[in-house]
Coordinates of C-alpha atoms in Angstrom, one line a residue:
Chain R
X1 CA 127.1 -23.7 16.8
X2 CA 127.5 -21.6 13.8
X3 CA 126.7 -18.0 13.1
X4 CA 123.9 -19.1 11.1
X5 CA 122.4 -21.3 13.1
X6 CA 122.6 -18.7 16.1
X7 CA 121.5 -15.4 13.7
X8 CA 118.1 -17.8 12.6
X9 CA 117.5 -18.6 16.6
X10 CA 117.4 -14.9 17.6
X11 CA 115.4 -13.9 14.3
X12 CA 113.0 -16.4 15.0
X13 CA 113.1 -15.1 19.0
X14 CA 112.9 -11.5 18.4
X15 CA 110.0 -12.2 15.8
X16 CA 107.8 -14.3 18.8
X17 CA 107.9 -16.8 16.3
X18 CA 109.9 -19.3 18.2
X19 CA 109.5 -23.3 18.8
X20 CA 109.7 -24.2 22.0
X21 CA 112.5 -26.1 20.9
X22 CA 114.3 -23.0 19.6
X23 CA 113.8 -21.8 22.9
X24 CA 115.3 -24.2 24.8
X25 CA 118.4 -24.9 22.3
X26 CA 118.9 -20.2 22.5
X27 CA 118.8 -20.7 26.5
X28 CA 121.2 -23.8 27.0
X29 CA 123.5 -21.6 24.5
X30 CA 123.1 -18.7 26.7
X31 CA 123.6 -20.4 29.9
X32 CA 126.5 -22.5 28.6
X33 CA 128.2 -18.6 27.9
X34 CA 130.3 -20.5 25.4
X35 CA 129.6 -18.6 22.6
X36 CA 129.6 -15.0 24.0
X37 CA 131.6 -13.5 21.5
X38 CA 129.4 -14.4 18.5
X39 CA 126.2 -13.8 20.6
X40 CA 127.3 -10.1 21.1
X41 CA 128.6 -9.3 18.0
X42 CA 125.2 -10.5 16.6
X43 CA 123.4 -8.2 18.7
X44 CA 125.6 -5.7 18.0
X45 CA 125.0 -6.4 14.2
X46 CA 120.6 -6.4 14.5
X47 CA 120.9 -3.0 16.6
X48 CA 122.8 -1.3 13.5
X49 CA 120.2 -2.7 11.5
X50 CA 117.1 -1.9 13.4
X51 CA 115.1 1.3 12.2
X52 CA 116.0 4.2 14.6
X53 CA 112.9 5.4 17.2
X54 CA 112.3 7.7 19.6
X55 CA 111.3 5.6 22.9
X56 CA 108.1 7.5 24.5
X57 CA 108.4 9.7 28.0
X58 CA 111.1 11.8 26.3
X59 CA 111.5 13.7 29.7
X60 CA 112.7 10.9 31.5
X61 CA 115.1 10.2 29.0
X62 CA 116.2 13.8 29.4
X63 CA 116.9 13.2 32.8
X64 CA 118.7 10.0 32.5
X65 CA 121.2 12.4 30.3
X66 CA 121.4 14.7 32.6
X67 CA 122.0 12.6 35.8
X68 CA 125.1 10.6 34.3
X69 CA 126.8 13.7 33.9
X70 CA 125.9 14.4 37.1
X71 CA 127.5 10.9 38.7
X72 CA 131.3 13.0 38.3
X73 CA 130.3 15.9 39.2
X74 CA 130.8 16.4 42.6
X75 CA 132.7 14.5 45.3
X76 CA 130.9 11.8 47.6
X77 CA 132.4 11.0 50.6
X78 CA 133.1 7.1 50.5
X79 CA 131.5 4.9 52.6
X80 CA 133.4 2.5 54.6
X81 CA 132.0 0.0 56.7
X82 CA 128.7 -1.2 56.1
X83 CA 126.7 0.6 53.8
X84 CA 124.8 3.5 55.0
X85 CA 123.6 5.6 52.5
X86 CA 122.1 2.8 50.9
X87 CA 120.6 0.6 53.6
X88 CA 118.1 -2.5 53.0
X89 CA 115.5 -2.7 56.0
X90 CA 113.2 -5.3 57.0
X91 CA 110.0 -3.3 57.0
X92 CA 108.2 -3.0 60.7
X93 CA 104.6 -1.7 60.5
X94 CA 103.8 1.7 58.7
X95 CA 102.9 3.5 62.0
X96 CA 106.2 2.5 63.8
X97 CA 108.2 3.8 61.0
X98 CA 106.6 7.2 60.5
X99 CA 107.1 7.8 64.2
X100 CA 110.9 7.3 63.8
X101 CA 110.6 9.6 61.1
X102 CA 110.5 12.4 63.0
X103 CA 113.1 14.7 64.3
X104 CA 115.9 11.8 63.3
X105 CA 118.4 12.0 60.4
X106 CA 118.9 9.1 57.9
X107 CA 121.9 7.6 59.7
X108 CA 120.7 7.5 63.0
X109 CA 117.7 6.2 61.7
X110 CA 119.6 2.9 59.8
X111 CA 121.5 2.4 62.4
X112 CA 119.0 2.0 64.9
X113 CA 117.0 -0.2 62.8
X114 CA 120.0 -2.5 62.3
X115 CA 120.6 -2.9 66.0
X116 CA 116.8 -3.5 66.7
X117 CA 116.8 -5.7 63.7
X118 CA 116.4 -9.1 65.4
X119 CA 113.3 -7.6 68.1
X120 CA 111.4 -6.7 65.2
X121 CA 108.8 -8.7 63.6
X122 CA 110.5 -9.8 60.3
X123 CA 108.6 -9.9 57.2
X124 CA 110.6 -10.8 53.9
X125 CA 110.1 -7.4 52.3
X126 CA 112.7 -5.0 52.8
X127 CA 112.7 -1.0 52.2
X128 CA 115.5 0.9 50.6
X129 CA 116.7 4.1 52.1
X130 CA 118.6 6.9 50.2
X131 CA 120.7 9.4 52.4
X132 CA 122.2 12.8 51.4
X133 CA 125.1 14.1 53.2
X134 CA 125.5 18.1 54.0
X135 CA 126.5 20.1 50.3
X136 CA 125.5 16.7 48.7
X137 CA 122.1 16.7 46.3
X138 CA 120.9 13.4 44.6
X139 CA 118.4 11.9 41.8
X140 CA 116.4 9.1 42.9
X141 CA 114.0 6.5 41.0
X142 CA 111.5 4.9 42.9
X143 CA 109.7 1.4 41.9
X144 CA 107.2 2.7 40.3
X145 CA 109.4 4.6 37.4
X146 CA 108.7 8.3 39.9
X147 CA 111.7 10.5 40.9
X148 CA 112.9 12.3 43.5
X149 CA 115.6 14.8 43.4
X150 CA 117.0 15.0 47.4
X151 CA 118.1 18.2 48.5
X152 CA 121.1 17.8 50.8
X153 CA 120.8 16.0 54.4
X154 CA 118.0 14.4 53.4
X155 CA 116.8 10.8 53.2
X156 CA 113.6 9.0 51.5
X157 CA 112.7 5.1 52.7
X158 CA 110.6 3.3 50.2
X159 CA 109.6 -0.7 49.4
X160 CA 111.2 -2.5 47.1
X161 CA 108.4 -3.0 45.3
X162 CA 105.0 -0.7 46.1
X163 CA 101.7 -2.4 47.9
X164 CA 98.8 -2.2 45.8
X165 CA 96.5 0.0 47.9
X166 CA 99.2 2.9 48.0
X167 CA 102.5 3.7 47.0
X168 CA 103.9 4.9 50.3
X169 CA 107.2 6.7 51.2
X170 CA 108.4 8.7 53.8
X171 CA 111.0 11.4 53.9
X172 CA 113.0 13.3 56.1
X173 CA 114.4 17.0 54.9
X174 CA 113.4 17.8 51.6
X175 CA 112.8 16.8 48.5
X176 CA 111.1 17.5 44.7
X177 CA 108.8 14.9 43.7
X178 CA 108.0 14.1 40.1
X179 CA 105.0 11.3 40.8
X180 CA 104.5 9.3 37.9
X181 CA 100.5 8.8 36.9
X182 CA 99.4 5.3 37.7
X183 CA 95.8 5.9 37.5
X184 CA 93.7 5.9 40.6
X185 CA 96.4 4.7 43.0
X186 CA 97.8 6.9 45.1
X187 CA 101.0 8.1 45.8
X188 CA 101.7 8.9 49.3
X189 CA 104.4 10.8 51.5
X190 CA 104.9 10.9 55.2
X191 CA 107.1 13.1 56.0
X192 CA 106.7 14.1 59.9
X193 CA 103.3 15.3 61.2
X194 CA 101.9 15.8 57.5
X195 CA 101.4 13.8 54.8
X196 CA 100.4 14.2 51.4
X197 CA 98.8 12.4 48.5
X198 CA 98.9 13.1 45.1
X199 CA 98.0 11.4 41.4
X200 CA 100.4 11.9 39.5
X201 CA 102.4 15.2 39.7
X202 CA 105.6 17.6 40.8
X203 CA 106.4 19.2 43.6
X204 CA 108.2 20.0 46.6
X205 CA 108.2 18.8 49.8
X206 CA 110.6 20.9 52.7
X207 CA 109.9 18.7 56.5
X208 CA 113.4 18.9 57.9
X209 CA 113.1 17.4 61.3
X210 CA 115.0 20.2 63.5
X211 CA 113.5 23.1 61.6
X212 CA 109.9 25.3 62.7
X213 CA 108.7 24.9 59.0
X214 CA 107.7 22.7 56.6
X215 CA 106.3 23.3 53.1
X216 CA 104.9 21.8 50.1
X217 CA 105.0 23.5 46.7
X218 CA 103.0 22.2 42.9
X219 CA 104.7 22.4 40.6
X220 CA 102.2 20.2 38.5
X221 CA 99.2 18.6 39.2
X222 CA 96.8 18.0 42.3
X223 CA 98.1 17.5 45.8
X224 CA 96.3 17.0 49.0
X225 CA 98.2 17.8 52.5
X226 CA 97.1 16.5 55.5
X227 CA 98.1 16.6 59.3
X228 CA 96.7 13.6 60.7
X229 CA 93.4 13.6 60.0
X230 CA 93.3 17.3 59.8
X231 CA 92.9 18.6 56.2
X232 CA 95.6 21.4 55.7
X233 CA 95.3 22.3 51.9
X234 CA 94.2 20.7 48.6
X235 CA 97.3 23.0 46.7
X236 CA 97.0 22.9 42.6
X237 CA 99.7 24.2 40.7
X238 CA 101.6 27.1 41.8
X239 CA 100.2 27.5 45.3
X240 CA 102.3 26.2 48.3
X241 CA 101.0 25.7 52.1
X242 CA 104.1 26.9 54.6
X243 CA 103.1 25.2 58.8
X244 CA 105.0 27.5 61.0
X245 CA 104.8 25.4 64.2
X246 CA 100.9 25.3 64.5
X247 CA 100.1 28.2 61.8
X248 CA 98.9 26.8 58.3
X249 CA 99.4 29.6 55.9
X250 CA 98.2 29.4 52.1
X251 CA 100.4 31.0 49.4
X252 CA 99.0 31.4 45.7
X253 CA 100.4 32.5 42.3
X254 CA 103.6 30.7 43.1
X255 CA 106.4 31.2 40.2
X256 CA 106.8 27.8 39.7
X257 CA 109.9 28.3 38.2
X258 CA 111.4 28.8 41.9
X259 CA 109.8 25.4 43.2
X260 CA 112.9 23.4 44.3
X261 CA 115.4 25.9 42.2
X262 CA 117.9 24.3 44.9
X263 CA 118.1 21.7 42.1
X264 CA 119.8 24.2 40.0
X265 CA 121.8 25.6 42.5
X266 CA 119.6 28.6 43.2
X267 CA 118.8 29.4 47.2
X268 CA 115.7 31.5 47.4
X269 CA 114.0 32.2 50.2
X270 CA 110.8 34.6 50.5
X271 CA 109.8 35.7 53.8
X272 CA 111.9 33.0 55.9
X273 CA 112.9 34.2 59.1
X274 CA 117.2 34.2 59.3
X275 CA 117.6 30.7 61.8
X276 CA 115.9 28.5 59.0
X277 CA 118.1 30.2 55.7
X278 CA 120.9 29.8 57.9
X279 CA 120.1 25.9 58.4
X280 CA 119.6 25.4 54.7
X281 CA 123.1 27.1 53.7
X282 CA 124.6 25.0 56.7
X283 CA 123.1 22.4 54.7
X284 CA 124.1 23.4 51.2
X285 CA 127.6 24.3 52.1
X286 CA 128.7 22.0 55.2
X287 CA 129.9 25.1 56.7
X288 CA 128.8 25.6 60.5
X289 CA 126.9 29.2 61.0
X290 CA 126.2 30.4 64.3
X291 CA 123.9 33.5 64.8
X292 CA 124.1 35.5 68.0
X293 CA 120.9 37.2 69.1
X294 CA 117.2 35.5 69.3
X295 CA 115.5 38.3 67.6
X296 CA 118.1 38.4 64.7
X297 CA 117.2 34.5 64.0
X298 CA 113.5 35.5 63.8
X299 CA 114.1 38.2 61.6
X300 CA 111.9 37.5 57.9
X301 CA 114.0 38.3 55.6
X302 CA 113.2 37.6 51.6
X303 CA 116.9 36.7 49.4
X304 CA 117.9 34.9 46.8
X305 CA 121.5 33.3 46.0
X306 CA 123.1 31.2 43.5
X307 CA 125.1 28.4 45.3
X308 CA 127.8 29.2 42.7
X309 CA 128.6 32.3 44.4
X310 CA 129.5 30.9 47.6
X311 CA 128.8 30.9 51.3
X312 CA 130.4 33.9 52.3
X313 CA 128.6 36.0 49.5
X314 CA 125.8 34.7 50.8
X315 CA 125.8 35.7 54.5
X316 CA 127.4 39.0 53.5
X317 CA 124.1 39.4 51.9
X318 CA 122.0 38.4 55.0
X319 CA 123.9 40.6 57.0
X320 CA 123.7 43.6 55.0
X321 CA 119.8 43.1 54.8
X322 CA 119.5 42.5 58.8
X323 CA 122.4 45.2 59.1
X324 CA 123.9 42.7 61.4
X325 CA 127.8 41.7 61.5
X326 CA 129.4 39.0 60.0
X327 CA 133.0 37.3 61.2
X328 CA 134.7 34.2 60.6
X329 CA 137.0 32.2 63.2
X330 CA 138.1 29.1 62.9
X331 CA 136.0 28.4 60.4
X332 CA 133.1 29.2 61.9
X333 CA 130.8 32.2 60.0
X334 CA 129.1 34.5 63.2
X335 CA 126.4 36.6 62.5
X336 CA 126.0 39.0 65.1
Chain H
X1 CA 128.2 2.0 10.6
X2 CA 130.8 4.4 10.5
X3 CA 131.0 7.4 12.6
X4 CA 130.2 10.7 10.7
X5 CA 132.3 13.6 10.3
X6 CA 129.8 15.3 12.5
X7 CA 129.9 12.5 15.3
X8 CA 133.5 12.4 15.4
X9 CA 133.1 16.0 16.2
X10 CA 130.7 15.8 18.8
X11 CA 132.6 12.6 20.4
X12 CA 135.3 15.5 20.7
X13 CA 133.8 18.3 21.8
X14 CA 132.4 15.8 25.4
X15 CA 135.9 14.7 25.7
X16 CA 136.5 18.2 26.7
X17 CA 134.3 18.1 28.9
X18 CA 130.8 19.7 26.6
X19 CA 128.2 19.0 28.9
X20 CA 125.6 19.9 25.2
X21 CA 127.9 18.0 22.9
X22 CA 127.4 14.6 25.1
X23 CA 123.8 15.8 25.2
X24 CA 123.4 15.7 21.4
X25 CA 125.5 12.1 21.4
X26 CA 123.1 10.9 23.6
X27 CA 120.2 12.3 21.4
X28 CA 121.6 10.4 18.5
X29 CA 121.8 7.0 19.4
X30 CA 119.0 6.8 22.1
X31 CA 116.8 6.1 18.9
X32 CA 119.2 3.9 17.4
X33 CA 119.8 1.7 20.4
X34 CA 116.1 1.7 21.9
X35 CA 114.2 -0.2 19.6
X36 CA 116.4 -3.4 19.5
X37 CA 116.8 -3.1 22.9
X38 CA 112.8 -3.1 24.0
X39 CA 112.3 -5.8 20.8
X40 CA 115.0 -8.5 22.7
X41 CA 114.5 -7.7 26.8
X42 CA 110.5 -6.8 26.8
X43 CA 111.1 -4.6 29.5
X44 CA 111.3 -1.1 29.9
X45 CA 113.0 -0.8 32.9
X46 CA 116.0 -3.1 31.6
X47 CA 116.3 -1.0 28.8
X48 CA 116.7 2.0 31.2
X49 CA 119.6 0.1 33.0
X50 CA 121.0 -1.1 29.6
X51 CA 121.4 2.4 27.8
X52 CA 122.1 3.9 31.4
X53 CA 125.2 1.6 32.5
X54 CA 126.1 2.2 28.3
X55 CA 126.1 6.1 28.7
X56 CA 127.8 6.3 32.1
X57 CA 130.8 4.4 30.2
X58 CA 130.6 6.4 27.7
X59 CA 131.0 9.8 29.4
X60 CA 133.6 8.0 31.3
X61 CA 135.7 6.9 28.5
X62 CA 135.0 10.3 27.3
X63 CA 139.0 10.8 26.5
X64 CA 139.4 7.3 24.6
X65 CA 136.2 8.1 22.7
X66 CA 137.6 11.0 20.9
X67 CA 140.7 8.9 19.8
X68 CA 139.0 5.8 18.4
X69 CA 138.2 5.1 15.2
X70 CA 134.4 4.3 15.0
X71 CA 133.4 5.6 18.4
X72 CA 129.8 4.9 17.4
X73 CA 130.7 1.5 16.9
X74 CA 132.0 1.2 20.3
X75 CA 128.4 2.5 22.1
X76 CA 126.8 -0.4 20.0
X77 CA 129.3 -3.1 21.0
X78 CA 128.9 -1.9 24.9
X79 CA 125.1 -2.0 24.2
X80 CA 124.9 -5.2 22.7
X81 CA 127.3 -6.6 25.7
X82 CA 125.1 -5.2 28.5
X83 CA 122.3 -6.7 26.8
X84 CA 124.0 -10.2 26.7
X85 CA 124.7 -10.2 30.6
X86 CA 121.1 -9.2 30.3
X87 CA 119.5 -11.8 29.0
X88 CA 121.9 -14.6 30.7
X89 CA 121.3 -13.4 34.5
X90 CA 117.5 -14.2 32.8
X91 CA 118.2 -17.5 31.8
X92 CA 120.2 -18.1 34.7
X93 CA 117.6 -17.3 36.7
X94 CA 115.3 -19.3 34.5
X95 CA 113.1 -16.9 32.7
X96 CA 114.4 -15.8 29.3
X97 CA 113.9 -17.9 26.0
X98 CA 110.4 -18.9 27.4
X99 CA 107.2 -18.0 25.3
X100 CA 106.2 -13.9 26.3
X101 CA 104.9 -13.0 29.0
X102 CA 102.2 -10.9 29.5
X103 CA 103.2 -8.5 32.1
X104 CA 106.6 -7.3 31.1
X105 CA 107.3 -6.3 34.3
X106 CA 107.7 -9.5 35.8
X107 CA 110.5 -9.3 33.9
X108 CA 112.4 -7.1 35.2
X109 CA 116.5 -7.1 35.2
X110 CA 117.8 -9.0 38.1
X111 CA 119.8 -7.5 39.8
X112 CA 122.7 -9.6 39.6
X113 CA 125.0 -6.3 38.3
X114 CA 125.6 -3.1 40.1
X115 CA 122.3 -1.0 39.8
X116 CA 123.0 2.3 38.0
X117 CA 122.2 4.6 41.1
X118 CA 124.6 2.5 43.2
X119 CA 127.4 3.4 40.1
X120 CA 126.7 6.6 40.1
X121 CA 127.6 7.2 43.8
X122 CA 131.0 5.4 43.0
X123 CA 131.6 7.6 40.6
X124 CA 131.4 10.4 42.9
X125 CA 133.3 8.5 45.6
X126 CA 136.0 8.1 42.7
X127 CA 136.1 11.9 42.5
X128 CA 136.4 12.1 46.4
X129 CA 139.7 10.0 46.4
X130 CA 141.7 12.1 43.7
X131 CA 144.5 13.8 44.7
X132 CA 143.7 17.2 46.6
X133 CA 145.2 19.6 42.9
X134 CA 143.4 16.9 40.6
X135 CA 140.3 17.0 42.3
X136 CA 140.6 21.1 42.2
X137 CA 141.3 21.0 38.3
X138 CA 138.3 18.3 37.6
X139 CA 135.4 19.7 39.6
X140 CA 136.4 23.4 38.2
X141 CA 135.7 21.2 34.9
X142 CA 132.6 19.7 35.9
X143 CA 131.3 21.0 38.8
X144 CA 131.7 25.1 37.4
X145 CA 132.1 24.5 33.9
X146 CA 135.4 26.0 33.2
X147 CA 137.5 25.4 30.0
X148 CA 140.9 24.4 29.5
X149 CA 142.6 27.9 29.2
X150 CA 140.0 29.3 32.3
X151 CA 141.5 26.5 34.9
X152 CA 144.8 27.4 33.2
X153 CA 144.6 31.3 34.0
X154 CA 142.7 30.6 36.9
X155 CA 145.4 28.6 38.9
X156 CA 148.6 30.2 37.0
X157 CA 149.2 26.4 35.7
X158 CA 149.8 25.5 32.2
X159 CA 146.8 24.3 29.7
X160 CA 149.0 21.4 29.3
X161 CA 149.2 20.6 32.9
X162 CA 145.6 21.3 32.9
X163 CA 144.7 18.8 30.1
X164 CA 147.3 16.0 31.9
X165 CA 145.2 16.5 35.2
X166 CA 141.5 16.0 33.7
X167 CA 143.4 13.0 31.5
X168 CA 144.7 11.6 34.5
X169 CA 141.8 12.0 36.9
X170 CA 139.3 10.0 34.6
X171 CA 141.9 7.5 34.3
X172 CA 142.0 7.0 38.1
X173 CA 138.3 7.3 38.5
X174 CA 138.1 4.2 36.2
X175 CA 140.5 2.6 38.3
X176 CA 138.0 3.4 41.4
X177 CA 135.4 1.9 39.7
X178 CA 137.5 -1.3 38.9
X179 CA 139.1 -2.1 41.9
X180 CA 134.8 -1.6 43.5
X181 CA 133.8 -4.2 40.7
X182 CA 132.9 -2.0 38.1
X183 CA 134.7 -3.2 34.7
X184 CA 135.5 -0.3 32.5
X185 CA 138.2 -2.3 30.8
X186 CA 136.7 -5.8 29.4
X187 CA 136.4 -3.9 25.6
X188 CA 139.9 -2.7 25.8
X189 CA 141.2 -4.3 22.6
X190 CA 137.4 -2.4 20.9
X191 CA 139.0 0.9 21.8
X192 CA 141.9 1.4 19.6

């Protein structure tokens, strides 16, 4: 094969203006790898010479530059045995799985459906599920090009590939959702008791499965939550709907600069009662917090913190504001 | 193509760790590399992995970048590689080199290489298994931003010693990320 013969091939390829012999005689070369080296530095030779352009969806290319120099930014506990963070699932039926969504943790969760893998009624379409660890955050891309940014000790379970009714996940903990348009069909989360649909859109979604509240926050675009069949809240941008156990409670005028500023590093609570902000720094930090007295926990307390500054800067702060006492033994922070 | 003045620069400045300076690399040949790209695989989401998989070398060569010669040159040869075990899982899986399809979708990247989400958790797992004062040194580097001299002053350590650590602890992350399958190596003899 000469260079010649090979440069006219992929000319006449990258034009559409191949023979189906052309075809053929490119894909035996390909497949026969035995000209690799030419075949590259060919490529490598049209790329210089194409005429530079922008690809569309600049954002997303924004992204992608910001989450590779993310990839070294932080440690990630290694995973051992079989994978866990990253688990492939034969899919049961929806209902099933949203049951063993709630009040379970991503491990727990795979590791039950690995055991119970054989009982269940195996279909060849398998679900991916993405876990974060405690003090761990992480950028995920669904099938369908949307992306979710996981805050820590979380976990999202999604197809492979999306139905064409729905595009249906579910997650446990919390997470920001950038739902990419795909006109009428709906994107869908089930995240505990509620679930909401949306178009095409940002927000965030907070349903950890041992805390009192959940929330969802616009960021962007139309959402609708639901409980059941119970309508909870269509929310539009800037408005957030907080369920305290069975209250529903409507917030509008939302900065939406501090929707999911966790992905910057900034902890801000508004009117959260001290048990919950001590949860989410648990979670942010991997440090255990114990708090003494019931009516301290209860206590609503509005603060903000940047994760830079550090746990113990952080629960000073709480304890100033609930003029409570803070110690630390054996690595354990008390506030009392 | 030669590098510019202005690239070489740049290609410096990330070695050191510039978060802004990698930005603006990335800036810069995104337009160069996307067209070509999109012309030969027809599918957006290969592209993606393509310039992704090319990027996260690149940041992680970030210290041999600096040094070479044309390191501009070097983003297009990784490129045009990625796009080569591109298109032969295709044929390999018997779908490249036929007449186009409509829905580019269909032809999506097998995913006969390491998906670029599962990479990026190895690279974190790489930064988990440097030693306990590297580790220190490189996430005050990455993780809070410090400088050289601000590690330096910070820990009572040299700049030098500073400088050896970061060198060193990229080195061993791309070590990790050999010995789990991820070849950071095969363009060795491109880099100098």
């Amino acid at each position: 094969m000469d260079q010649q013969r090979l440069n006219y091939l992929l000319q006449q390829y990258m034009a559409e203006s191949a023979t189906a012999e052309e075809l053929e005689e490119l894909s035996t070369m390909v497949r026969s790898d035995a000209h690799s080296d030419l075949f590259k530095s060919l490529l490598a030779e049209m790329m210089h010479k194409e005429a530079p352009a922008f690809p569309a969806d600049r954002e997303r290319w924004q992204q992608m530059q910001q989450d590779i120099m993310q990839a070294d930014r932080h440690s990630v506990q290694p995973q051992h045995a079989a994978p866990a963070r990253v688990v492939k699932l034969y899919r049961w039926s929806a209902a099933a799985a949203v049951l063993f969504l709630i009040g379970l943790g991503g491990y727990f969760w795979a590791d039950q459906r690995h055991s119970r893998l054989l009982s269940a009624a195996e279909t060849t379409i398998r679900d991916s599920v993405i876990s974060t660890a405690r003090g761990e955050q992480r950028g995920v891309i669904l099938p369908d090009g949307s992306q979710v940014w996981l805050n820590s000790a979380s976990s999202i379970r999604f197809p492979v590939s999306f139905a064409s009714s729905e595009r249906a996940v579910e997650l446990s903990g919390e997470g920001f959702f950038d739902v990419k348009n795909a006109g009428r069909l709906p994107f869908v989360i089930h995240s505990g008791a509620i679930t909401t649909t949306v178009l095409g859109t940002a927000f965030d979604i907070t349903a950890y499965p041992q805390q009192k509240t959940m929330m969802v926050a616009v960021q962007s675009g139309k959402v609708k939550v639901e409980a059941g069949s119970r309508l909870l809240a269509v929310l539009e941008k800037g408005r957030q709907v907080k369920v305290i156990s069975d209250t529903v409670s409507l917030l509008r005028n939302l900065d939406t600069l501090s929707i999911a500023a966790w992905r910057t590093g900034n902890l801000i609570y508004k009117d959260e009662c001290v048990e919950d902000i001590a949860a989410d720094l648990q979670r942010a930090f991997k440090d255990s917090i114990s708090i003494k007295n019931s009516s301290l926990k209860q206590t609503m307390i509005t603060l903000s913190f940047n994760k830079r500054d550090g746990l113990q800067h952080a629960l000073e702060m709480i304890s100033r504001t609930t003029d409570s006492r803070l110690s630390r033994k054996n690595g354990i922070f008390t506030i009392e | 193509m030669i590098s510019s003045d202005g690239e070489k620069i740049l290609f410096q400045q990330a070695a050191e760790g510039n978060e802004q300076a990698f930005g603006a690399l990335f800036n810069l040949f995104l337009p160069r590399l996307y067209p070509f790209i999109i012309k030969l695989t027809r599918s957006e989401s290969a592209v993606q992995e393509i310039i992704q998989e090319t990027f996260i070398k690149a940041w992680l060569n970030r210290d041999k970048l600096a040094e070479m010669e044309n390191p501009g040159g070097w983003l297009f040869r990784v490129a045009s590689n990625k796009c080569y075990d591109h298109l032969r899982a295709r044929v390999l899986n018997d779908k490249f080199f036929k007449p186009i399809t409509t829905d580019p979708e269909q032809q999506n990247a097998p995913h006969e290489w390491l998906d670029a989400k599962e990479l990026m958790r190895l690279v974190g797992e790489a930064v988990h298994t440097l030693p306990a004062q590297r580790k220190k040194i490189y996430l005050m580097s990455r993780e809070q931003g410090k400088t050289i001299p601000e590690i330096a002053a910070a820990l009572q350590i040299s700049p030098h010693t500073v400088k050896n650590a970061l060198v060193t602890s990229l080195k061993l992350i791309r070590e990790y990320l050999a010995r789990h399958g991820v070849i950071f190596f095969i363009l060795n003899f491109f880099l100098f």
